[in-house]
Amino acid sequence: MDQSDLTNVSARSWQLSERARKLTSSAIREILKVTERPEVISFAGGLPAPVTFPAEQMRAASDRILRDAPAAALQYSATEGYMPLREWIAARYSQGNVQIRASQVLITTGSQQALDLLGKVLVCPQSPVLVETPTYLGALQSFSLYEPHYVQLSTDDAGLIPAALTPELTAGARLLYAQPNFQNPTGRRLPLERRRELAAFAQNAAFPVVEDDPYGALDYRGEPLPTLLSMAPEHIVHLGSFSKVLAPGLRVGYIIAPEELHFKLVQAKQATDLHTPSFTQRIVHEVVKDGFLDTHVPTIRALYREQCAAMLAALERYMPEGVTWNRPEGGMFVWAQLPAAIDTMKLLEDAVAQNVAFVPGAPFFANEAQRNTLRLSFVTVPPEKIDAGIARLAALIRARI
Ligand SMILES: Cc1ncc(COP(=O)(O)O)c(C=O)c1O
């Protein structure tokens, strides 16, 4: 909806809810609209690289489904999700002593919906919600509809600092939202020892620790660290997604939660969209059931690893002193910190005029923002353009130092 539509709503004097009145459009979204121009080198997208979408497998899977089970695939289905897919997910997470039950798995319309459902069933106005500093902008957008009081948790270059989770800070919280693997926006991965500490914290907490994990499989070295779920299966709510390993347009994600919470989430989802599309759930299951991801995901990792290396090399080559960035071992993002006086919101306007784009860091902070930060995505830009784009951006930054 553009601005003129909004004006029409008020001209009709229809009363919007308090909640709707508080919704704001993102200023960045407006600036970034121009990044769709082909001459713009955009590091702003959070989208996976389309060359990784297994279109041929999807086509073959949908042909088989429409041939063998057209009525079920095109009919309404259970809110909980397609049972064979729930069973496949439960089996994938069940290892050693950890047994995940299909009855804990709820298929969601992307993991974005999982965030909304968690907000709906856990958060009241002013209830504390604990988030990393910075955190995923889309999680803030989802939770904010339920009007929480955000508490920003301390982080460093390795991610969340569990030792800083004091009883005073966490009292009364409804949930703690964390991304241990290749966090959006920072690309950080939480080290093993901190995972143990956070899992131990979850075991004693009076609220769930939510582990959002869309990037865990995109581990460039193929050496995954254990999930929080595997360390404290009855105390963690785990969110997963097929968006980054198959395709985001399918809109298939999932929540693994203890049955008591699962039941409430199902009720909330019923009111939201009845169920995730039967057809796309079946396509996902048909594609993954015989081990396709085991060969497909390494090809995504190899591509992203190469593009990440190109970006790190370009940053090294062009960035002036005073600019720092992390070296991700997986995922889709690099996080950079500029000298304190540079506001990346303002920098973005000039960057877009020079046909290069990024996402300013400020919207990823729940409360006080570090305005000299930015997020760079390398996955949809070929290496030679990465080099040219970073050279342009570095020149703009250099001019401000
Ligand atoms: C951390 C995180 N969580 C959730 C999502 C939503 O993903 P989807 O709804 O496509 O599963 C994203 C998307 O980029 C993300 O980065």
Coordinates of C-alpha atoms and ligand atoms in Angstrom, one line a residue:
M1 CA 0.0 0.0 0.0
D2 CA 1.5 3.4 -0.9
Q3 CA 1.0 6.7 0.8
S4 CA -2.1 7.7 -1.2
D5 CA -3.9 4.6 -0.1
L6 CA -3.2 5.5 3.5
T7 CA -4.5 9.0 3.0
N8 CA -7.7 7.5 1.7
V9 CA -8.2 5.4 4.8
S10 CA -8.0 8.5 7.0
A11 CA -10.3 10.5 4.6
R12 CA -12.9 7.8 5.1
S13 CA -12.4 8.3 8.9
W14 CA -12.4 4.6 9.5
Q15 CA -11.0 3.9 13.0
L16 CA -7.8 1.9 13.0
S17 CA -6.9 -0.2 16.0
E18 CA -4.3 1.2 18.4
R19 CA -2.0 -1.5 17.2
A20 CA -2.4 -0.5 13.5
R21 CA -1.8 3.1 14.4
K22 CA 1.5 2.2 16.0
L23 CA 2.7 0.4 12.8
T24 CA 5.3 2.3 10.9
S25 CA 6.7 1.8 7.4
S26 CA 10.4 1.3 7.2
A27 CA 12.3 4.3 6.0
I28 CA 15.0 2.0 4.7
R29 CA 12.5 0.1 2.6
E30 CA 11.7 3.3 0.7
I31 CA 15.4 4.0 0.0
L32 CA 16.1 0.5 -0.9
K33 CA 13.3 0.4 -3.5
V34 CA 15.7 1.9 -6.0
T35 CA 18.1 -1.0 -5.5
E36 CA 15.9 -2.9 -7.9
R37 CA 17.6 -0.8 -10.7
P38 CA 20.0 -3.1 -12.5
E39 CA 22.9 -0.7 -12.2
V40 CA 22.8 -0.8 -8.4
I41 CA 25.1 -3.3 -6.7
S42 CA 23.0 -4.3 -3.7
F43 CA 24.4 -5.9 -0.6
A44 CA 21.1 -5.0 1.1
G45 CA 19.1 -8.1 0.2
G46 CA 18.4 -10.8 2.7
L47 CA 17.4 -13.2 0.0
P48 CA 19.0 -16.5 -0.9
A49 CA 20.7 -16.8 -4.3
P50 CA 18.1 -18.0 -6.9
V51 CA 20.7 -20.2 -8.6
T52 CA 20.4 -22.4 -5.5
F53 CA 16.7 -23.1 -6.0
P54 CA 16.2 -26.7 -7.1
A55 CA 13.5 -26.0 -9.7
E56 CA 13.8 -29.2 -11.5
Q57 CA 13.4 -31.3 -8.3
M58 CA 10.4 -29.2 -7.4
R59 CA 8.8 -29.6 -10.8
A60 CA 9.2 -33.4 -10.7
A61 CA 7.9 -33.5 -7.1
S62 CA 4.8 -31.5 -7.9
D63 CA 4.1 -33.6 -11.0
R64 CA 4.2 -36.8 -8.9
I65 CA 2.0 -35.2 -6.1
L66 CA -0.6 -34.0 -8.6
R67 CA -0.6 -37.4 -10.3
D68 CA -0.7 -39.6 -7.2
A69 CA -2.5 -37.5 -4.5
P70 CA -4.2 -34.5 -6.2
A71 CA -7.2 -34.4 -3.8
A72 CA -5.2 -34.4 -0.6
A73 CA -2.6 -32.0 -2.0
L74 CA -5.2 -29.5 -3.0
Q75 CA -7.6 -29.9 -0.1
Y76 CA -7.6 -28.2 3.3
S77 CA -5.5 -30.1 5.8
A78 CA -4.5 -30.3 9.5
T79 CA -3.3 -27.1 11.2
E80 CA -0.4 -29.1 12.7
G81 CA 1.0 -29.8 9.3
Y82 CA 1.5 -32.8 6.9
M83 CA 2.3 -35.7 9.2
P84 CA 5.1 -37.3 7.0
L85 CA 6.9 -34.0 6.9
R86 CA 6.5 -33.6 10.7
E87 CA 7.9 -37.1 11.2
W88 CA 10.8 -36.4 8.8
I89 CA 11.7 -33.2 10.8
A90 CA 11.3 -35.0 14.2
A91 CA 13.6 -37.8 12.9
R92 CA 16.2 -35.4 11.7
Y93 CA 16.5 -33.7 15.1
S94 CA 16.5 -37.1 17.0
Q95 CA 20.0 -38.2 17.7
G96 CA 21.5 -40.2 20.6
N97 CA 19.6 -39.5 23.8
V98 CA 17.6 -36.7 22.2
Q99 CA 14.3 -37.9 20.9
I100 CA 12.0 -35.3 19.2
R101 CA 8.4 -36.4 18.7
A102 CA 6.3 -35.5 15.7
S103 CA 3.7 -34.3 18.2
Q104 CA 6.1 -31.4 19.0
V105 CA 6.4 -30.2 15.5
L106 CA 4.1 -27.6 14.0
I107 CA 4.6 -26.7 10.4
T108 CA 4.4 -22.9 9.9
T109 CA 4.1 -20.6 6.9
G110 CA 7.7 -19.7 7.0
S111 CA 9.5 -19.3 10.3
Q112 CA 8.4 -15.7 10.2
Q113 CA 4.9 -16.9 11.1
A114 CA 6.5 -18.9 14.0
L115 CA 7.7 -15.6 15.4
D116 CA 4.3 -14.1 15.1
L117 CA 2.6 -17.1 16.8
L118 CA 5.1 -17.0 19.6
G119 CA 4.4 -13.3 20.2
K120 CA 0.7 -14.1 20.1
V121 CA 0.7 -16.8 22.7
L122 CA 3.5 -15.6 25.0
V123 CA 3.7 -11.8 25.0
C124 CA 1.4 -9.3 26.8
P125 CA 1.7 -5.5 26.6
Q126 CA 4.8 -4.4 28.6
S127 CA 6.0 -8.0 29.3
P128 CA 9.8 -8.3 29.0
V129 CA 11.1 -9.9 25.9
L130 CA 14.9 -10.6 25.9
V131 CA 16.7 -10.1 22.6
E132 CA 20.3 -10.1 21.4
T133 CA 22.1 -6.8 20.6
P134 CA 21.5 -6.5 17.6
T135 CA 18.8 -8.9 16.6
Y136 CA 16.7 -10.0 13.5
L137 CA 14.6 -7.0 12.4
G138 CA 11.8 -9.3 11.4
A139 CA 11.6 -10.8 14.9
L140 CA 11.3 -7.2 16.3
Q141 CA 8.5 -6.5 13.8
S142 CA 6.6 -9.6 14.8
F143 CA 7.0 -9.3 18.5
S144 CA 6.3 -5.5 18.5
L145 CA 2.7 -6.1 17.5
Y146 CA 2.2 -7.6 21.0
E147 CA 3.8 -4.5 22.6
P148 CA 6.6 -6.0 24.7
H149 CA 9.1 -4.2 26.8
Y150 CA 12.4 -5.2 25.1
V151 CA 15.5 -5.9 27.1
Q152 CA 18.7 -5.8 25.0
L153 CA 21.1 -8.6 26.0
S154 CA 24.9 -8.0 26.1
T155 CA 26.8 -9.5 23.2
D156 CA 30.4 -9.4 21.9
D157 CA 32.1 -10.6 18.7
A158 CA 31.2 -14.2 19.6
G159 CA 27.5 -13.4 20.2
L160 CA 25.3 -13.5 23.3
I161 CA 27.0 -13.5 26.7
P162 CA 25.1 -16.0 28.9
A163 CA 27.0 -14.9 32.0
A164 CA 25.3 -11.5 31.7
L165 CA 21.8 -13.1 32.1
T166 CA 21.3 -12.1 35.7
P167 CA 18.1 -12.8 37.6
E168 CA 17.5 -9.0 37.8
L169 CA 17.8 -8.6 34.1
T170 CA 15.6 -11.6 33.2
A171 CA 12.9 -11.4 35.8
G172 CA 9.4 -11.7 34.5
A173 CA 10.5 -12.3 30.9
R174 CA 8.1 -14.1 28.5
L175 CA 10.8 -15.4 26.1
L176 CA 14.5 -15.0 25.2
Y177 CA 15.0 -14.8 21.4
A178 CA 18.4 -16.0 20.1
Q179 CA 20.1 -17.1 16.9
P180 CA 23.1 -19.2 17.8
N181 CA 24.0 -19.9 14.1
F182 CA 25.3 -17.2 11.8
Q183 CA 23.0 -14.6 13.2
N184 CA 21.1 -12.2 11.1
P185 CA 22.4 -9.4 11.0
T186 CA 25.9 -10.1 12.4
G187 CA 26.8 -13.5 11.0
R188 CA 28.1 -14.5 14.4
R189 CA 28.1 -18.1 15.6
L190 CA 27.8 -18.8 19.3
P191 CA 30.7 -20.9 20.6
L192 CA 30.1 -24.3 22.1
E193 CA 30.8 -23.3 25.7
R194 CA 28.3 -20.4 25.5
R195 CA 25.7 -22.8 24.0
R196 CA 26.2 -25.0 27.1
E197 CA 25.7 -22.1 29.4
L198 CA 22.6 -20.9 27.5
A199 CA 21.1 -24.3 27.5
A200 CA 21.8 -24.6 31.3
F201 CA 20.1 -21.2 31.7
A202 CA 17.1 -22.4 29.8
Q203 CA 16.7 -25.4 32.0
N204 CA 16.2 -23.1 35.0
A205 CA 14.3 -20.3 33.4
A206 CA 10.6 -19.7 33.9
F207 CA 10.2 -18.9 30.2
P208 CA 11.3 -20.5 26.9
V209 CA 14.6 -19.8 25.1
V210 CA 13.7 -19.5 21.4
E211 CA 16.4 -20.8 19.1
D212 CA 15.8 -19.4 15.6
D213 CA 18.0 -21.4 13.2
P214 CA 17.4 -20.7 9.5
Y215 CA 21.2 -20.5 8.7
G216 CA 22.6 -23.5 10.7
A217 CA 22.9 -25.7 7.6
L218 CA 24.9 -23.0 5.8
D219 CA 28.1 -23.8 7.7
Y220 CA 31.0 -23.3 5.3
R221 CA 33.2 -25.9 6.9
G222 CA 30.5 -28.5 7.4
E223 CA 31.3 -28.7 11.1
P224 CA 28.0 -27.8 12.8
L225 CA 27.9 -27.1 16.5
P226 CA 25.1 -28.7 18.5
T227 CA 21.8 -26.9 18.7
L228 CA 20.4 -25.6 22.0
L229 CA 17.5 -27.9 21.3
S230 CA 19.8 -31.0 21.5
M231 CA 21.2 -29.7 24.8
A232 CA 17.9 -29.0 26.5
P233 CA 15.1 -30.5 24.4
E234 CA 12.3 -29.8 26.9
H235 CA 13.3 -26.2 27.5
I236 CA 14.0 -24.8 24.0
V237 CA 11.6 -23.7 21.4
H238 CA 13.4 -24.3 18.1
L239 CA 12.5 -22.6 14.8
G240 CA 13.6 -24.0 11.5
S241 CA 12.9 -23.2 7.8
F242 CA 13.3 -24.6 4.3
S243 CA 13.7 -21.0 3.0
K244 CA 17.5 -21.0 2.9
V245 CA 18.1 -24.7 1.9
L246 CA 15.3 -25.1 -0.7
A247 CA 13.4 -21.9 -1.6
P248 CA 11.7 -19.1 0.4
G249 CA 8.7 -18.8 -1.9
L250 CA 7.5 -22.2 -0.6
R251 CA 6.8 -20.6 2.8
V252 CA 7.5 -23.7 4.8
G253 CA 9.0 -23.5 8.2
Y254 CA 8.4 -25.2 11.6
I255 CA 8.4 -24.8 15.4
I256 CA 9.6 -27.6 17.6
A257 CA 8.1 -27.0 21.1
P258 CA 7.0 -28.9 24.2
E259 CA 3.5 -30.3 23.7
E260 CA 1.8 -27.8 26.1
L261 CA 3.1 -24.8 24.1
H262 CA 2.6 -26.6 20.8
F263 CA -1.1 -27.0 21.6
K264 CA -1.5 -23.2 22.1
L265 CA 0.5 -22.4 19.0
V266 CA -1.8 -24.7 17.0
Q267 CA -4.8 -22.8 18.3
A268 CA -3.2 -19.5 17.4
K269 CA -2.3 -20.7 13.9
Q270 CA -5.8 -22.0 13.3
A271 CA -7.1 -18.5 13.8
T272 CA -4.3 -17.1 11.5
D273 CA -4.4 -19.2 8.4
L274 CA -5.9 -22.6 9.2
H275 CA -2.8 -24.3 7.9
T276 CA 0.3 -23.9 5.8
P277 CA -0.5 -24.8 2.2
S278 CA -1.0 -28.6 1.8
F279 CA 0.7 -28.5 -1.6
T280 CA 4.0 -26.8 -0.7
Q281 CA 4.3 -29.0 2.4
R282 CA 4.0 -32.1 0.2
I283 CA 6.5 -30.7 -2.3
V284 CA 9.0 -30.1 0.5
H285 CA 8.5 -33.6 1.8
E286 CA 8.7 -35.2 -1.6
V287 CA 12.0 -33.4 -2.3
V288 CA 13.7 -34.0 1.0
K289 CA 12.5 -37.5 2.0
D290 CA 15.2 -39.4 0.2
G291 CA 18.3 -37.4 1.3
F292 CA 18.3 -34.6 -1.3
L293 CA 19.5 -32.0 1.2
D294 CA 22.6 -34.0 1.9
T295 CA 23.9 -33.4 -1.6
H296 CA 22.1 -30.0 -2.3
V297 CA 23.1 -28.0 0.8
P298 CA 26.9 -28.5 0.2
T299 CA 26.5 -26.8 -3.2
I300 CA 24.9 -23.8 -1.5
R301 CA 27.6 -23.7 1.1
A302 CA 30.3 -23.8 -1.6
L303 CA 28.8 -20.9 -3.4
Y304 CA 28.3 -18.7 -0.3
R305 CA 31.7 -19.6 1.0
E306 CA 33.3 -18.3 -2.2
Q307 CA 31.2 -15.1 -2.3
C308 CA 31.9 -14.5 1.4
A309 CA 35.7 -14.9 0.7
A310 CA 35.3 -12.3 -2.2
M311 CA 33.6 -9.9 0.2
L312 CA 36.2 -10.3 2.9
A313 CA 39.0 -9.8 0.4
A314 CA 37.4 -6.7 -1.0
L315 CA 36.8 -5.2 2.5
E316 CA 40.5 -5.9 3.3
R317 CA 41.6 -4.3 0.1
Y318 CA 39.5 -1.1 0.2
M319 CA 38.3 -0.2 3.6
P320 CA 40.0 2.6 5.4
E321 CA 41.4 2.3 8.9
G322 CA 38.8 2.6 11.6
V323 CA 36.3 0.3 9.8
T324 CA 36.0 -3.2 11.4
W325 CA 34.0 -6.3 10.4
N326 CA 33.6 -9.9 11.3
R327 CA 34.7 -13.0 9.4
P328 CA 31.6 -15.3 9.2
E329 CA 32.1 -19.0 9.0
G330 CA 28.6 -19.5 7.5
G331 CA 25.3 -17.9 6.7
M332 CA 24.7 -14.9 4.5
F333 CA 25.9 -11.7 6.3
V334 CA 28.9 -9.6 7.2
W335 CA 28.5 -7.0 9.9
A336 CA 30.6 -3.9 9.8
Q337 CA 31.3 -1.1 12.3
L338 CA 32.4 2.3 11.1
P339 CA 33.9 5.2 13.1
A340 CA 31.4 6.4 15.7
A341 CA 30.6 9.7 13.9
I342 CA 29.3 8.0 10.7
D343 CA 25.5 7.4 10.7
T344 CA 24.9 4.7 8.2
M345 CA 21.3 5.8 7.6
K346 CA 22.7 9.0 6.1
L347 CA 25.5 7.1 4.4
L348 CA 22.9 4.9 2.6
E349 CA 21.4 7.8 0.8
D350 CA 24.8 8.8 -0.7
A351 CA 25.6 5.1 -1.4
V352 CA 22.4 4.6 -3.3
A353 CA 23.2 7.7 -5.4
Q354 CA 26.5 6.0 -6.2
N355 CA 24.6 2.8 -7.1
V356 CA 25.6 0.7 -4.1
A357 CA 23.4 -0.4 -1.3
F358 CA 23.5 -2.0 2.2
V359 CA 21.2 -2.2 5.2
P360 CA 22.0 0.3 8.0
G361 CA 22.4 -1.4 11.4
A362 CA 20.0 0.8 13.4
P363 CA 16.7 -1.1 12.8
F364 CA 18.3 -4.3 14.1
F365 CA 18.5 -2.8 17.6
A366 CA 15.5 -3.2 19.9
N367 CA 16.3 -0.1 22.0
E368 CA 19.4 2.0 21.8
A369 CA 21.0 1.6 18.3
Q370 CA 24.6 1.7 17.2
R371 CA 24.1 4.0 14.3
N372 CA 27.6 3.4 12.9
T373 CA 26.9 -0.2 11.9
L374 CA 25.8 -1.9 8.7
R375 CA 24.9 -5.3 7.3
L376 CA 26.3 -6.6 4.0
S377 CA 24.9 -9.6 2.2
F378 CA 27.2 -11.3 -0.3
V379 CA 25.0 -14.2 -1.5
T380 CA 23.3 -12.6 -4.6
V381 CA 26.2 -10.6 -5.9
P382 CA 28.9 -12.2 -8.2
P383 CA 32.5 -11.8 -7.0
E384 CA 33.6 -9.2 -9.5
K385 CA 30.6 -7.0 -8.6
I386 CA 31.3 -7.5 -4.9
D387 CA 34.8 -6.0 -5.5
A388 CA 33.4 -3.0 -7.4
G389 CA 30.6 -2.4 -4.9
I390 CA 32.9 -2.5 -1.8
A391 CA 35.4 -0.2 -3.6
R392 CA 32.6 2.4 -4.1
L393 CA 31.3 2.0 -0.5
A394 CA 34.9 2.3 0.9
A395 CA 35.4 5.5 -1.1
L396 CA 32.3 7.1 0.4
I397 CA 33.3 6.1 3.9
R398 CA 36.9 7.3 3.4
A399 CA 35.5 10.7 2.4
R400 CA 33.7 10.9 5.8
I401 CA 36.7 10.1 8.0
Ligands
LIG1 C1 16.7 -15.0 11.6 C2 15.6 -15.2 10.7 N1 14.5 -15.7 11.1 C3 13.4 -15.9 10.4 C4 13.4 -15.5 9.0 C5 12.1 -15.8 8.2 O1 12.3 -16.8 7.3 P1 11.2 -17.6 6.6 O2 9.9 -17.0 7.1 O3 11.4 -17.5 5.2 O4 11.3 -19.0 7.1 C6 14.5 -14.9 8.5 C7 14.5 -14.5 7.1 O5 15.4 -14.0 6.6 C8 15.6 -14.8 9.3 O6 16.8 -14.2 8.9

